[in-house]
Amino acid sequence: MTTWLETLITASPEDGFALAMKLSRMAVKMTQPSDEVRKKLRPIYEQDANALIASSQVVATNFQTVATANNYWRA
Amino acid sequence: MTTWLETLITASPEDGFALAMKLSRMAVKMTQPSDEVRKKLRPIYEQDANALIASSQVVATNFQTVATANNYWRA
Amino acid sequence: MTTWLETLITASPEDGFALAMKLSRMAVKMTQPSDEVRKKLRPIYEQDANALIASSQVVATNFQTVATANNYWRA
Amino acid sequence: MTTWLETLITASPEDGFALAMKLSRMAVKMTQPSDEVRKKLRPIYEQDANALIASSQVVATNFQTVATANNYWRA
Amino acid sequence: MTTWLETLITASPEDGFALAMKLSRMAVKMTQPSDEVRKKLRPIYEQDANALIASSQVVATNFQTVATANNYWRA
Amino acid sequence: MTTWLETLITASPEDGFALAMKLSRMAVKMTQPSDEVRKKLRPIYEQDANALIASSQVVATNFQTVATANNYWRA
């Protein structure tokens, strides 16, 4: 598998948030490697308020990690 | 998409809390891009105590990140 | 809306815990602005062990933020 | 109400863990002030594996705060 | 009760992880002191994927605390 | 049991993420030592969106610990 995570350092907070989204999705992908199964599950959690809230919790934890890595993009 | 997250630095704790709310909502928006679906889900979780508590957990984690970024707005 | 969050600095750990409770409730209030709806939900989650535990998790995360902001009220 | 939280500083990790338990319970008490209701709920969550796990998550977060406050009781 | 938590300092990351498991279990034990009830619950959560995931979340939070206490066992 | 956790230090963020996955799984393995039971549970949570999200939350917390241990792999 090509390197999918070279660094935690990003140019901006927005890029950092996108990386946090990617980290969250990669954990699911590594737990459930089948694209087909994940594709089948997507419409289920995408329409489920609780699942969307739970996934935003994962992003919040990963964003905390990425923001700290980037010293909060403070000048 | 225009830049929605320029900086984590805010003028006040209250602005920081508003940013934490925004970060929490953006994670949902990026997971479920359809305004229509999110609009349909809103009345469901807005009336569900558990969903409201779970979303306040996401805000708490994001607020922790923003507060640390702002050195807790200590003078 | 008047300023509801001037500072994270409190005189004591006990005041800090009260602020963590307030931060937790404000996130719910900002997600569900209707006093009427929140009043209707209150007796539901107040009698639900899982909801009470989940809300104490939110308080624990916010208290961690407030305690760190106050350098743990170490003399 | 008498002061229930004078300090986060404890003599030992074990006392720190007891404080984390206390912080977790106080959040529930402040959300549901009725001793009678809490007493009614206790046998329910005490026999529920998921509730016990969720409450140990709250203790883990509060213990993290207390341990950091005490610099991990490192000599 | 004899002292069950002398220190957070461990010789290795592996011992630190074992301590994190112990901290997680002690929170359950202090919430539900009855060995009999806990024994009755064990086969339930041990066969429940969600309960196993939730308990690994508690261990992850406690391991974060123990790892920080040990400065991540960096030489 | 041979040493499964020598160090938290990894060569790259990607190796760090793999370690976070391993830490998450080891907590489940130590709670449910039976390979047979875990094998039986795997197809259940692998097809359950909520379980996949919850397990990615565990990975996010463990990745935060590993990233901090490695000083975020900053050069």
Short mmCIF file of C-alpha atoms in Angstrom, two decimals, chain E:
data_model
loop_
_atom_site.label_atom_id
_atom_site.label_comp_id
_atom_site.label_asym_id
_atom_site.label_seq_id
_atom_site.Cartn_x
_atom_site.Cartn_y
_atom_site.Cartn_z
CA MET E 1 -8.66 -2.11 51.08
CA THR E 2 -4.93 -2.52 50.49
CA THR E 3 -3.26 0.06 48.29
CA TRP E 4 -4.02 -0.98 44.75
CA LEU E 5 -2.48 2.00 42.99
CA GLU E 6 0.98 2.85 44.34
CA THR E 7 2.26 4.68 41.25
CA LEU E 8 1.57 5.34 37.56
CA ILE E 9 5.22 4.74 36.73
CA THR E 10 5.89 1.41 34.98
CA ALA E 11 9.01 -0.28 33.65
CA SER E 12 7.70 -0.68 30.09
CA PRO E 13 4.90 0.34 27.72
CA GLU E 14 3.51 -3.18 28.08
CA ASP E 15 3.30 -2.82 31.85
CA GLY E 16 1.74 0.59 31.26
CA PHE E 17 -0.93 -0.99 29.08
CA ALA E 18 -1.63 -3.60 31.77
CA LEU E 19 -2.02 -0.75 34.29
CA ALA E 20 -4.45 0.99 31.94
CA MET E 21 -6.50 -2.23 31.82
CA LYS E 22 -6.40 -2.37 35.65
CA LEU E 23 -7.52 1.29 36.00
CA SER E 24 -10.43 0.58 33.65
CA ARG E 25 -11.53 -2.46 35.63
CA MET E 26 -11.14 -0.70 38.99
CA ALA E 27 -13.57 2.01 37.94
CA VAL E 28 -16.15 -0.70 37.22
CA LYS E 29 -15.33 -2.46 40.50
CA MET E 30 -15.75 0.78 42.48
CA THR E 31 -19.07 1.48 40.77
CA GLN E 32 -20.30 -2.11 41.16
CA PRO E 33 -18.51 -3.60 44.23
CA SER E 34 -20.36 -6.94 44.04
CA ASP E 35 -18.04 -9.64 42.60
CA GLU E 36 -21.13 -11.74 42.00
CA VAL E 37 -22.86 -9.11 39.83
CA ARG E 38 -19.69 -8.37 37.88
CA LYS E 39 -19.18 -12.11 37.30
CA LYS E 40 -22.76 -12.37 36.02
CA LEU E 41 -22.19 -9.43 33.61
CA ARG E 42 -18.83 -10.65 32.27
CA PRO E 43 -20.13 -13.25 29.77
CA ILE E 44 -22.63 -10.66 28.48
CA TYR E 45 -20.18 -7.87 27.54
CA GLU E 46 -17.41 -10.35 26.58
CA GLN E 47 -19.59 -11.56 23.72
CA ASP E 48 -20.86 -8.11 22.71
CA ALA E 49 -18.80 -6.34 20.03
CA ASN E 50 -20.05 -2.88 21.03
CA ALA E 51 -19.27 -3.46 24.70
CA LEU E 52 -15.77 -4.71 23.82
CA ILE E 53 -15.17 -1.62 21.66
CA ALA E 54 -16.48 0.68 24.40
CA SER E 55 -14.21 -0.96 26.99
CA SER E 56 -11.21 -0.58 24.65
CA GLN E 57 -12.06 3.16 24.52
CA VAL E 58 -11.74 3.31 28.32
CA VAL E 59 -8.39 1.52 28.11
CA ALA E 60 -7.21 3.96 25.41
CA THR E 61 -8.01 6.97 27.63
CA ASN E 62 -6.30 5.39 30.67
CA PHE E 63 -3.31 4.34 28.54
CA GLN E 64 -2.96 7.95 27.37
CA THR E 65 -2.76 9.02 31.03
CA VAL E 66 -0.23 6.31 31.96
CA ALA E 67 1.90 6.91 28.86
CA THR E 68 2.06 10.63 29.59
CA ALA E 69 2.96 9.88 33.23
CA ASN E 70 5.88 7.78 31.97
CA ASN E 71 6.96 10.36 29.39
CA TYR E 72 6.06 7.72 26.79
CA TRP E 73 8.92 5.51 28.02
CA ARG E 74 11.27 7.57 25.89
CA ALA E 75 14.83 6.63 26.82
#
